mmCIF file of C-alpha atoms and ligand atoms in Angstrom:
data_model
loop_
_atom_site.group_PDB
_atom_site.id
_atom_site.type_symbol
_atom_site.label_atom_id
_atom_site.label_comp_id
_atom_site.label_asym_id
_atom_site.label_seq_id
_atom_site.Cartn_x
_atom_site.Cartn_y
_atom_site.Cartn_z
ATOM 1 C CA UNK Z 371 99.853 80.420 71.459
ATOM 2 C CA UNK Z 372 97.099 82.802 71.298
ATOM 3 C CA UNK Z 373 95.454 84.349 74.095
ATOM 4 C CA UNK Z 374 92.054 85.860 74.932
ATOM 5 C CA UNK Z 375 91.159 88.878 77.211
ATOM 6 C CA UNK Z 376 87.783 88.968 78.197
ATOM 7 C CA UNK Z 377 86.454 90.939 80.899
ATOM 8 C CA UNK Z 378 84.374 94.142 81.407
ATOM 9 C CA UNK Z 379 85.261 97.457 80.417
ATOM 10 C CA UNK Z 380 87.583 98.841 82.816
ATOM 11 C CA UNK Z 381 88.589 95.293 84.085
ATOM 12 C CA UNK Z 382 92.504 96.208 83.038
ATOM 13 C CA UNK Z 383 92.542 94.131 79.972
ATOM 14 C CA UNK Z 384 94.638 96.548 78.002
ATOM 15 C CA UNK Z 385 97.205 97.255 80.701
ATOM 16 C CA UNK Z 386 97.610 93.824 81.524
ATOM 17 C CA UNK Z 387 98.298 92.818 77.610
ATOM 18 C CA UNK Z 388 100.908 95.927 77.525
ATOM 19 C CA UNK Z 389 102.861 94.608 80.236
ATOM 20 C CA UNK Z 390 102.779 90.831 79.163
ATOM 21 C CA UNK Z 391 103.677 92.014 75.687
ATOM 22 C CA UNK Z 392 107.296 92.808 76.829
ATOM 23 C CA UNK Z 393 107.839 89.460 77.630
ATOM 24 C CA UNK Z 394 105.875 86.878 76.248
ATOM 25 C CA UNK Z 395 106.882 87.426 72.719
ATOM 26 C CA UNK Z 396 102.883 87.426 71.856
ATOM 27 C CA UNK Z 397 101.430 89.864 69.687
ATOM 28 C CA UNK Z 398 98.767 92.943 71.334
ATOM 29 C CA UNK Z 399 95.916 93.339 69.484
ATOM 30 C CA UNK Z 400 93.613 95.761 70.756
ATOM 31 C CA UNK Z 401 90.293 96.247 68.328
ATOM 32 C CA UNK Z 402 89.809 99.650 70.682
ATOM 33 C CA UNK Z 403 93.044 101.053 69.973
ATOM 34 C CA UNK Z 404 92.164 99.624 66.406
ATOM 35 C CA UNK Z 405 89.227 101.812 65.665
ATOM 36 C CA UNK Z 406 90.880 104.767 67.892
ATOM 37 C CA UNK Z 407 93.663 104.856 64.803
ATOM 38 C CA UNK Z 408 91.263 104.642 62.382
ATOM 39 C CA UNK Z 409 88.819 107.697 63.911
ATOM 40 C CA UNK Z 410 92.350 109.391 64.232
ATOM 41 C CA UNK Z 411 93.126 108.769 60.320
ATOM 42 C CA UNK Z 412 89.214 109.655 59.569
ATOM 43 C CA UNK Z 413 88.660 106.954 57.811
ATOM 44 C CA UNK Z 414 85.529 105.360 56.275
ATOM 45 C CA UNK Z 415 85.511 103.204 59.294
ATOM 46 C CA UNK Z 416 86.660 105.261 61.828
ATOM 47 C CA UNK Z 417 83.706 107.928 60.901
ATOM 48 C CA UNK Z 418 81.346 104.764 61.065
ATOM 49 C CA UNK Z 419 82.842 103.364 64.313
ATOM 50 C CA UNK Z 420 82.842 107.115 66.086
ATOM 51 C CA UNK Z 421 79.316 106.925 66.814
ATOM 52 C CA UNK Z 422 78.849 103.901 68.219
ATOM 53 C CA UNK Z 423 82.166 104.121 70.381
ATOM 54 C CA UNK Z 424 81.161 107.542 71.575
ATOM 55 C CA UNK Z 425 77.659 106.385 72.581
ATOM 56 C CA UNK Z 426 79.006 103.200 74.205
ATOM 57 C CA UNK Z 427 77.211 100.672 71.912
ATOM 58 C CA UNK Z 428 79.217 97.924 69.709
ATOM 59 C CA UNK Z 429 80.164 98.699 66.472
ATOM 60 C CA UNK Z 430 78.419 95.957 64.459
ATOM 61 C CA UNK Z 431 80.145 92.255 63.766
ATOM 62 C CA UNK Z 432 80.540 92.951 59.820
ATOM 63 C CA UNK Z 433 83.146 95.691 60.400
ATOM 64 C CA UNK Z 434 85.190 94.541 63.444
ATOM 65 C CA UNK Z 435 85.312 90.629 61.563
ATOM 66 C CA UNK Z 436 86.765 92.319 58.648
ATOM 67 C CA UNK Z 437 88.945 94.609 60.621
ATOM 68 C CA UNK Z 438 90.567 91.930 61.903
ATOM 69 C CA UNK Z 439 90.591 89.526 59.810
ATOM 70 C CA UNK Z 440 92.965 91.825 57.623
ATOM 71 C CA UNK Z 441 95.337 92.814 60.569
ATOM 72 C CA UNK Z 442 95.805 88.558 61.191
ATOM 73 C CA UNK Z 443 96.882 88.343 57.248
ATOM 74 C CA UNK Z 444 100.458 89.994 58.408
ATOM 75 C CA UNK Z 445 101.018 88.035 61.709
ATOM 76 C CA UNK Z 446 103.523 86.214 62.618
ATOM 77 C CA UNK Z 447 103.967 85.501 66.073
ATOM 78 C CA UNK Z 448 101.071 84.338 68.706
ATOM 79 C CA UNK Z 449 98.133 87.417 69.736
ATOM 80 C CA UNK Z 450 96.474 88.428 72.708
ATOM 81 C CA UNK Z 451 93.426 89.301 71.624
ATOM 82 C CA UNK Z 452 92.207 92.438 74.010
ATOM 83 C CA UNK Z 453 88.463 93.893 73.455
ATOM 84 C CA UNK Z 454 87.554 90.824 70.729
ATOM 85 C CA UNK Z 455 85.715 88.909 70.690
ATOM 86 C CA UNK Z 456 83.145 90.889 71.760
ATOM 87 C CA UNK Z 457 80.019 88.764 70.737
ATOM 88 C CA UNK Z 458 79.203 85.066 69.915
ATOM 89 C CA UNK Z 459 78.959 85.940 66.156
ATOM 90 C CA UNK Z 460 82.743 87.585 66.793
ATOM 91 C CA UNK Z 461 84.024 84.696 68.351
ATOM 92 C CA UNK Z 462 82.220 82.202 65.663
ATOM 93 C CA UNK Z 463 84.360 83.777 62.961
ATOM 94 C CA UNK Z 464 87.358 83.600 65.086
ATOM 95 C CA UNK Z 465 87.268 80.050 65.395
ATOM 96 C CA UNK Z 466 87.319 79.974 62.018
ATOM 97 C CA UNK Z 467 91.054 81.787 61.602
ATOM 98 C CA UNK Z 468 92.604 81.172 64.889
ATOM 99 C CA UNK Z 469 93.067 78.197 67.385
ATOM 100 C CA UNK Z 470 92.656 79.906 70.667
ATOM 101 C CA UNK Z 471 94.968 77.944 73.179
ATOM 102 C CA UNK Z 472 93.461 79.895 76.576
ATOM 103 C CA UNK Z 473 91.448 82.647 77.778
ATOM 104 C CA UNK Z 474 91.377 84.937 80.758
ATOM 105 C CA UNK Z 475 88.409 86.262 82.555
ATOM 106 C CA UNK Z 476 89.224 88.989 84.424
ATOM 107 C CA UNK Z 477 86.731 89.847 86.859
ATOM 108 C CA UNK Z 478 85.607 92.784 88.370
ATOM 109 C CA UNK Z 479 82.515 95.232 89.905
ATOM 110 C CA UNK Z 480 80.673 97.910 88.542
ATOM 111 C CA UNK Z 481 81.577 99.703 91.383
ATOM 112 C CA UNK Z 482 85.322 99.384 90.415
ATOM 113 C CA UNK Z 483 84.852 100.034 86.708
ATOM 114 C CA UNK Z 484 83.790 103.684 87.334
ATOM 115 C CA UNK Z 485 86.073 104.465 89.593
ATOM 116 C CA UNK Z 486 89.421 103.251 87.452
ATOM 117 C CA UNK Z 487 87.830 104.357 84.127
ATOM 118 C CA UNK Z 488 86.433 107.577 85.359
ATOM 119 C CA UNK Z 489 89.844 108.431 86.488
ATOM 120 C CA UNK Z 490 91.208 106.747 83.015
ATOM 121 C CA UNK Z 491 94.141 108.814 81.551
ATOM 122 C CA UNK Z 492 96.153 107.728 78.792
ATOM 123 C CA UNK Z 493 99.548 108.596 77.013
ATOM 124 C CA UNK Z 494 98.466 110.158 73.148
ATOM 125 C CA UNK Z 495 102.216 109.442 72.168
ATOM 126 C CA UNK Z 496 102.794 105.846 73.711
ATOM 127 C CA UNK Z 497 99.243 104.924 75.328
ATOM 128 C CA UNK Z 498 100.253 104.164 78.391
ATOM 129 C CA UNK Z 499 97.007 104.213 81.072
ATOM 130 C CA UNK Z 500 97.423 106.212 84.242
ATOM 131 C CA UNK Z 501 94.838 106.979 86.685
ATOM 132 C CA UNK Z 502 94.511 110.362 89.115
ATOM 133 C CA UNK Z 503 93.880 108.292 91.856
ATOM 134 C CA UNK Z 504 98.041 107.550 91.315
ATOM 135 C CA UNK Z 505 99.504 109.635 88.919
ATOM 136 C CA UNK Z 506 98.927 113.737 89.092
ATOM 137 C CA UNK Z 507 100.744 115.033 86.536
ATOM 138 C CA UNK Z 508 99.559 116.010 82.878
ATOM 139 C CA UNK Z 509 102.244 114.392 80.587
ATOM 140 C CA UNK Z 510 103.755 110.798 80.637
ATOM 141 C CA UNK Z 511 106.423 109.805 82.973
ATOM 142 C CA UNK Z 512 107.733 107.415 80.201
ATOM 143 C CA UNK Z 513 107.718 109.415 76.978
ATOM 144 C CA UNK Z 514 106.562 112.884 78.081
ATOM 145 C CA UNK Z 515 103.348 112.802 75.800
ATOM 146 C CA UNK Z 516 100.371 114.592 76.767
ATOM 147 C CA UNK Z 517 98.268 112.408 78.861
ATOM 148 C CA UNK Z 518 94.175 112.737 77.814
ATOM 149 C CA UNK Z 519 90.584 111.316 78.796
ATOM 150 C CA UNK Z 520 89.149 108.800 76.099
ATOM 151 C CA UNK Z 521 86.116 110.688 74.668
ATOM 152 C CA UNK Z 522 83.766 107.474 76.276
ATOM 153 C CA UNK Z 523 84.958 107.267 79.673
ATOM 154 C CA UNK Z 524 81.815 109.006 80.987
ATOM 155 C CA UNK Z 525 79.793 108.012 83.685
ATOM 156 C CA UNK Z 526 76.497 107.457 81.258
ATOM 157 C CA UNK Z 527 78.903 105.909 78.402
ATOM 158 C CA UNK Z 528 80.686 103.885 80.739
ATOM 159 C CA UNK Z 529 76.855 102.358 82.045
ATOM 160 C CA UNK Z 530 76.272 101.881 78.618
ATOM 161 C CA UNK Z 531 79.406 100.107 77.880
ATOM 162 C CA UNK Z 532 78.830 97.420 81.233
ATOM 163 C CA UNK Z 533 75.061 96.968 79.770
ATOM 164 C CA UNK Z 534 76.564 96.255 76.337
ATOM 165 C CA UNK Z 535 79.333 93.782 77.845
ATOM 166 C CA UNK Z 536 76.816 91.971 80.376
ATOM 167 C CA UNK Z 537 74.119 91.427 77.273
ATOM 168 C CA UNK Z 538 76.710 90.598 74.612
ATOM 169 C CA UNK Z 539 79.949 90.117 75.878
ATOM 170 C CA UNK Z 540 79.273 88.156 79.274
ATOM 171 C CA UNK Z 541 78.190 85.238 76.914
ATOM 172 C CA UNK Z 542 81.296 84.419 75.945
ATOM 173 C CA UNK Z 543 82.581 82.950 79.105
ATOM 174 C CA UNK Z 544 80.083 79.772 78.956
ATOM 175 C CA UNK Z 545 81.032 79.486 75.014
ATOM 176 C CA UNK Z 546 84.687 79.004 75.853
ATOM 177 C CA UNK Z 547 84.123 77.268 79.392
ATOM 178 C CA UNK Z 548 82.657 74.515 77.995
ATOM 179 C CA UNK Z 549 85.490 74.087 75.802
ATOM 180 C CA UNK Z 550 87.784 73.709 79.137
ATOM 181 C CA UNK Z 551 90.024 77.028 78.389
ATOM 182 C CA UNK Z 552 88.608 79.576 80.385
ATOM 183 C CA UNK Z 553 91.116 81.316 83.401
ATOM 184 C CA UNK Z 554 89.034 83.175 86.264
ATOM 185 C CA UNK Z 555 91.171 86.626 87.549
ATOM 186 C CA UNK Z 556 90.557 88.818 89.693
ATOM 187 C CA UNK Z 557 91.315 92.199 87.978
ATOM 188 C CA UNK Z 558 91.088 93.739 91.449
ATOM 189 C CA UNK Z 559 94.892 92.603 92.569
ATOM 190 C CA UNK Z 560 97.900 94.249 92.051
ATOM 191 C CA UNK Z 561 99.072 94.326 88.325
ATOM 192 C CA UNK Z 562 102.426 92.343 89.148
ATOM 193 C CA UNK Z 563 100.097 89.337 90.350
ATOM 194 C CA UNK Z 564 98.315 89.418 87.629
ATOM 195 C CA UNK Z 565 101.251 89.533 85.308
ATOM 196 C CA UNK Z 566 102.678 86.735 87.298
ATOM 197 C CA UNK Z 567 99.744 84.406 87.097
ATOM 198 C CA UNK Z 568 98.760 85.016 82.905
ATOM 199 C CA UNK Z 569 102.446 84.400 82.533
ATOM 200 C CA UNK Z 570 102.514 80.667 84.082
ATOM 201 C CA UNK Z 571 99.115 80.039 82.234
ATOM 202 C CA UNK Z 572 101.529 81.044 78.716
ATOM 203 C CA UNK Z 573 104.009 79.340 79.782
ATOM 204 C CA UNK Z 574 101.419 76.025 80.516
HETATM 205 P P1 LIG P 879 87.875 99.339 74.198
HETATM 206 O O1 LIG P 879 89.046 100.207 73.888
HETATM 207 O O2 LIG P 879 88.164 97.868 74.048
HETATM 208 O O3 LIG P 879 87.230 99.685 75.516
HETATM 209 O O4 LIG P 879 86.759 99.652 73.068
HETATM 210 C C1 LIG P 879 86.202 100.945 72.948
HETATM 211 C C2 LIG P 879 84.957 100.867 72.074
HETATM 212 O O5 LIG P 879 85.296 100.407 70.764
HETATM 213 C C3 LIG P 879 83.878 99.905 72.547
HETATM 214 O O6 LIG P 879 83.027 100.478 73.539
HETATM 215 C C4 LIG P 879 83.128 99.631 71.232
HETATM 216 O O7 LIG P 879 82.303 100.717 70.861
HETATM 217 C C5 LIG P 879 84.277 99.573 70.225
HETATM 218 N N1 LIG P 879 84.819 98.193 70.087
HETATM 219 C C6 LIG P 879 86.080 97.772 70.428
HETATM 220 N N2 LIG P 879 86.218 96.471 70.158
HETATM 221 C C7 LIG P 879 85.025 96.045 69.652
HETATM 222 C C8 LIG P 879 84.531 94.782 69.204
HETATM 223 N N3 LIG P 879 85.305 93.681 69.253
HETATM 224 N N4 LIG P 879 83.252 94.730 68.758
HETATM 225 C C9 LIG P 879 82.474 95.826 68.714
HETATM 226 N N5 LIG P 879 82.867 97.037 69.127
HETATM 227 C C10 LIG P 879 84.139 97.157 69.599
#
């Protein structure tokens, strides 16, 4: 089984996959936390990829295809692919390496997106997401790490990001409707819900 996250930035598609990961048996693959590694490493790519992550934009089909075409050569068990496809050209070459068994749409207002992801805090040891609306302190109640703000969670960047998802990204729900695999929800309930319902879609 392999599983697709779609959904705006902000929409919880990362949080969601972390959660379901613990008991689905499926695979996370994140192409954010991805590139994050690779600026981390300062590699070719991640110097390329900085730039366009920090202003918001896509970093171009070429390098994410590639990217994850090699992570698939070492897989073994089913994905849930969170953040790709993140353009028809992306989910063209998909097709091409992986049979994608369902999708989930999770939807969501711009209104909403600011708020979580301008209040975004994440784990640097384990990457867990917290937000201050909830959580107050500065390290991780799980591991202790040092909890920081992602470099594009700004209000411009983030406007940026929804304009790149709504002219790129958006598309993608008609490509895989019409192919009778798309699930519609709403990112706004509780994460348990959520959880709940993705898990009876994987479990058909
Ligand atoms: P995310 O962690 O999924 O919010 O991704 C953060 C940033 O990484 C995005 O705003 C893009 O700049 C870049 N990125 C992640 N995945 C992709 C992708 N599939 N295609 C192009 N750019 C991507």
């Amino acid at each position: 089984m392999n599983l697709i996250f779609l959904g705006p930035p902000g929409a919880g598609k990362g949080t969601v996959a972390a959660e379901l990961k613990k008991t689905s048996g499926l695979d996370h693959l994140s192409t954010g936390d991805m590139l994050r590694e690779e600026m981390k490493n300062e590699t070719e790519l991640g110097k390329i990829a900085k730039e366009y992550i920090e202003s918001g934009k896509l970093v171009p089909d070429d390098l994410i295809i590639d990217m994850v075409k090699n992570r698939l050569e070492n897989a073994d068990a089913g994905i849930m692919f969170d953040g790709f496809p993140r353009t028809v050209a992306q989910a063209e070459a998909l097709d091409k390496i992986a049979h994608i068994d369902a999708v989930i749409n999770l939807t969501t207002t711009i209104d909403v997106i600011i708020e979580r992801i301008g209040g975004r805090r994440i784990c640097r040891n384990c990457g867990k997401v917290y937000n201050v609306s909830w959580y107050h302190k500065d390290t991780c109640e799980d591991c202790g790490g040092e909890l920081y703000t992602r470099a594009d969670d700004t209000e411009e960047t983030i406007r940026t990001r929804y304009d790149e998802y709504l002219k790129k990204t958006a598309p993608l729900i008609d490509y895989y409707r019409v192919k009778g695999i798309v699930h519609d929800i709403d990112a706004n309930g509780d994460i348990q819900t959520k959880v709940d319902a993705i898990s009876d879609i994987i479990k058909g």
